[in-house]
Tab-separated table of C-alpha atoms in Angstrom:
chain	number	residue	atom	x	y	z
A	20	MET	CA	134.734	103.269	95.362
A	21	LYS	CA	138.652	104.406	96.093
A	22	ARG	CA	139.339	102.661	99.005
A	23	ALA	CA	143.056	102.764	101.004
A	24	THR	CA	143.914	99.854	103.593
A	25	SER	CA	146.970	100.596	105.518
A	26	LEU	CA	147.887	96.707	106.896
A	27	ILE	CA	151.363	95.369	107.892
A	28	GLY	CA	154.096	93.231	106.418
A	29	LEU	CA	153.750	91.788	102.529
A	30	ALA	CA	157.392	92.117	102.272
A	31	THR	CA	157.585	88.709	100.584
A	32	ALA	CA	155.287	89.844	97.389
A	33	VAL	CA	159.509	90.231	96.274
A	34	THR	CA	159.412	86.310	96.231
A	35	LEU	CA	156.488	86.186	94.527
A	36	THR	CA	157.490	88.797	92.388
A	37	ALA	CA	160.059	86.333	91.110
A	38	LEU	CA	158.120	83.596	90.771
A	39	LEU	CA	155.489	85.216	88.458
A	40	ALA	CA	158.559	86.649	86.585
A	41	SER	CA	159.911	83.070	85.739
A	42	CYS	CA	156.512	82.645	84.253
A	43	ALA	CA	155.790	86.105	82.187
A	44	GLU	CA	156.072	85.454	78.451
A	45	ASP	CA	156.310	89.558	78.158
A	46	GLU	CA	157.630	92.798	80.171
A	47	ASN	CA	153.889	94.305	80.161
A	48	PRO	CA	151.494	93.593	82.900
A	49	PRO	CA	148.324	91.552	81.554
A	50	THR	CA	145.002	93.315	81.921
A	51	THR	CA	143.362	90.003	83.344
A	52	LEU	CA	144.366	86.975	84.749
A	53	PRO	CA	143.437	83.139	83.821
A	54	THR	CA	141.749	81.518	86.416
A	55	SER	CA	141.947	77.642	87.573
A	56	ALA	CA	138.773	77.307	89.858
A	57	PRO	CA	136.364	74.562	90.017
A	58	PRO	CA	132.829	76.058	88.980
A	59	VAL	CA	130.573	77.163	90.987
A	60	SER	CA	128.712	74.189	92.829
A	61	THR	CA	125.387	73.301	91.562
A	62	SER	CA	124.047	71.607	94.694
A	63	THR	CA	120.297	72.276	95.089
A	64	SER	CA	120.446	71.580	99.154
A	65	PRO	CA	118.889	73.948	101.062
A	66	SER	CA	121.499	75.172	102.584
A	67	ALA	CA	123.694	75.581	99.011
A	68	ALA	CA	120.689	77.531	97.415
A	69	ALA	CA	120.537	79.848	100.402
A	70	SER	CA	124.400	80.537	100.253
A	71	ALA	CA	123.978	80.889	96.346
A	72	ALA	CA	121.595	83.945	96.645
A	73	ALA	CA	122.103	86.195	94.189
A	74	GLU	CA	124.199	89.981	95.302
A	75	THR	CA	123.634	92.881	93.897
A	76	PRO	CA	126.280	94.615	91.935
A	77	GLU	CA	127.406	96.424	95.129
A	78	GLU	CA	127.627	93.734	97.352
A	79	ALA	CA	129.363	91.440	95.244
A	80	ARG	CA	132.260	94.544	94.555
A	81	GLN	CA	132.763	94.785	98.761
A	82	HIS	CA	133.139	90.906	99.231
A	83	ALA	CA	135.640	91.068	96.535
A	84	ILE	CA	136.993	93.599	98.463
A	85	ASP	CA	137.007	92.024	101.012
A	86	ALA	CA	137.969	88.560	100.295
A	87	TYR	CA	141.337	90.048	98.697
A	88	VAL	CA	142.411	92.206	101.834
A	89	GLY	CA	141.852	89.388	103.463
A	90	MET	CA	144.116	87.541	101.735
A	91	GLN	CA	146.977	89.563	101.630
A	92	THR	CA	146.544	90.315	105.533
A	93	ALA	CA	146.327	86.027	106.002
A	94	PHE	CA	149.484	86.226	103.798
A	95	GLU	CA	151.204	89.273	105.641
A	96	LYS	CA	150.706	87.633	109.133
A	97	ALA	CA	151.979	83.939	107.954
A	98	SER	CA	154.991	86.258	106.398
A	99	ALA	CA	155.591	87.937	110.269
A	100	ALA	CA	155.443	84.507	111.572
A	101	GLY	CA	156.659	82.241	108.706
A	102	GLU	CA	154.027	79.930	108.545
A	103	PRO	CA	153.666	78.720	104.830
A	104	SER	CA	150.466	76.726	106.410
A	105	TYR	CA	148.961	79.881	108.380
A	106	PRO	CA	145.278	78.498	108.847
A	107	ASP	CA	143.394	81.820	107.356
A	108	LEU	CA	144.658	81.757	103.714
A	109	PRO	CA	142.273	79.039	102.383
A	110	LYS	CA	139.884	80.895	104.032
A	111	TYR	CA	140.661	83.618	101.325
A	112	ALA	CA	142.390	82.247	98.823
A	113	THR	CA	142.486	78.959	96.861
A	114	SER	CA	143.108	77.601	93.674
A	115	ALA	CA	146.104	79.034	91.446
A	116	ALA	CA	146.400	82.222	94.367
A	117	LEU	CA	146.931	80.130	97.201
A	118	THR	CA	149.870	77.610	95.491
A	119	LEU	CA	151.675	80.919	94.967
A	120	LEU	CA	151.416	82.163	98.432
A	121	THR	CA	152.084	79.210	100.098
A	122	ASN	CA	155.088	78.160	97.447
A	123	GLY	CA	156.515	82.047	98.439
A	124	LEU	CA	156.429	81.525	101.705
A	125	ASN	CA	157.549	78.095	101.605
A	126	ALA	CA	160.678	79.954	99.803
A	127	ASN	CA	160.821	82.387	102.342
A	128	LYS	CA	161.020	79.533	105.363
A	129	ARG	CA	164.050	77.720	103.057
A	130	GLN	CA	166.135	80.755	103.383
A	131	GLY	CA	165.521	81.647	107.034
A	132	LEU	CA	163.162	85.322	106.226
A	133	LEU	CA	160.738	86.778	108.177
A	134	ALA	CA	158.616	89.931	106.945
A	135	ARG	CA	158.151	93.220	108.548
A	136	GLY	CA	156.799	96.615	107.584
A	137	GLN	CA	153.990	98.196	106.185
A	138	THR	CA	152.415	98.082	102.723
A	139	ILE	CA	149.866	100.405	101.506
A	140	PHE	CA	146.710	98.709	99.704
A	141	HIS	CA	144.472	100.390	97.073
A	142	PRO	CA	142.269	97.888	95.691
A	143	GLN	CA	139.323	98.926	93.061
A	144	VAL	CA	136.558	96.268	91.557
A	145	ALA	CA	137.977	97.093	87.631
A	146	SER	CA	134.945	94.338	86.682
A	147	LEU	CA	132.000	91.842	87.346
A	148	SER	CA	130.370	89.398	86.183
A	149	PRO	CA	127.786	88.800	85.183
A	150	PRO	CA	126.560	92.250	85.376
A	151	ALA	CA	123.410	91.481	87.517
A	152	ALA	CA	124.177	88.993	89.780
A	153	PRO	CA	128.100	88.611	89.578
A	154	THR	CA	130.317	85.646	90.954
A	155	ARG	CA	133.356	86.945	89.474
A	156	ALA	CA	135.549	90.069	89.816
A	157	SER	CA	138.815	90.956	88.552
A	158	VAL	CA	140.609	93.601	91.266
A	159	ARG	CA	143.708	95.776	90.387
A	160	ASP	CA	145.408	97.585	93.259
A	161	CYS	CA	148.683	99.859	92.884
A	162	MET	CA	150.898	98.335	95.948
A	163	ASP	CA	152.735	100.099	97.679
A	164	THR	CA	155.621	97.723	99.537
A	165	SER	CA	158.143	100.450	99.956
A	166	LYS	CA	157.891	100.364	104.031
A	167	THR	CA	158.521	96.921	103.807
A	168	GLU	CA	161.262	94.581	103.951
A	169	ARG	CA	162.623	90.573	104.955
A	170	TYR	CA	165.090	89.789	107.429
A	171	LYS	CA	167.039	86.830	108.315
A	172	ALA	CA	165.266	85.315	111.660
A	173	ASP	CA	168.098	84.116	113.155
A	174	GLY	CA	169.667	87.904	112.717
A	175	SER	CA	172.122	87.399	110.110
A	176	PRO	CA	172.822	89.656	107.679
A	177	TYR	CA	170.184	89.529	104.675
A	178	LYS	CA	169.787	92.686	101.852
A	179	ASP	CA	166.281	92.810	100.667
A	180	SER	CA	165.406	94.154	97.262
A	181	PRO	CA	163.756	98.000	97.286
A	182	GLY	CA	159.595	98.138	97.647
A	183	GLY	CA	157.876	100.402	96.234
A	184	MET	CA	154.542	100.524	94.079
A	185	ARG	CA	153.667	97.175	92.478
A	186	LEU	CA	150.360	96.497	89.831
A	187	VAL	CA	148.470	93.162	91.429
A	188	LEU	CA	145.951	92.014	89.711
A	189	ALA	CA	143.335	89.663	90.703
A	190	GLU	CA	140.663	87.324	90.360
A	191	VAL	CA	138.430	86.762	92.748
A	192	GLU	CA	135.100	84.775	92.552
A	193	ARG	CA	132.232	83.637	94.866
A	194	ILE	CA	132.289	79.274	95.522
A	195	GLU	CA	129.748	77.984	97.369
A	196	GLY	CA	128.821	81.138	99.063
A	197	ALA	CA	132.112	82.581	99.988
A	198	TRP	CA	134.343	85.082	98.129
A	199	LYS	CA	137.642	83.723	97.759
A	200	VAL	CA	140.926	84.721	95.222
A	201	THR	CA	140.869	82.534	92.822
A	202	ALA	CA	144.655	83.751	90.921
A	203	VAL	CA	147.041	86.634	91.930
A	204	GLY	CA	149.606	88.421	89.558
A	205	ILE	CA	152.092	90.481	91.186
A	206	ARG	CA	154.387	92.500	89.220
A	207	GLU	CA	158.000	94.408	89.523
A	208	VAL	CA	158.201	97.406	91.147
A	209	GLY	CA	157.426	100.168	89.204
A	210	SER	CA	154.363	98.738	87.294
A	211	CYS	CA	152.281	101.493	88.832
A	212	LYS	CA	151.841	104.652	90.142
A	213	ARG	CA	149.198	106.659	92.127
């Protein structure tokens, strides 16, 4: 299902791209991202059993997209406010994804940077597993950051790198009944086309 979601902010993707580039071994974007999320809880308590009820692939697809867009929205708000400990981030992101976002926000805060503008998302679920009752999803997005920028909060001059079309790959998992992004990779401008 194609879905275009318009959101405000996310210029901090430039910072995250720089963080990811320092770890990349090659120039080609990966087809999947590794995940370091903890395994789904195997608790047998009544509330855990109810929250672990199997979902159809259609429900899982929608919940994965909702978690991805929720993470991006929380990140945008945190970027605009300059708030690395924004309370909604852990609602939608965990593990490596949460660490990456928080590190990017902390880097911007140290530089006195905030974000503004409009980012357009086009997330699609690339795969679900297991097929019958999915608990994991890979999300692929061609994110447009051409109308975003970072700027100095104190009004002093700052020249941000230009935005554009960026490939985003995210791993989303159902953990204790909630869908969360566990890993995310944001590639350089020009890494995807719409």
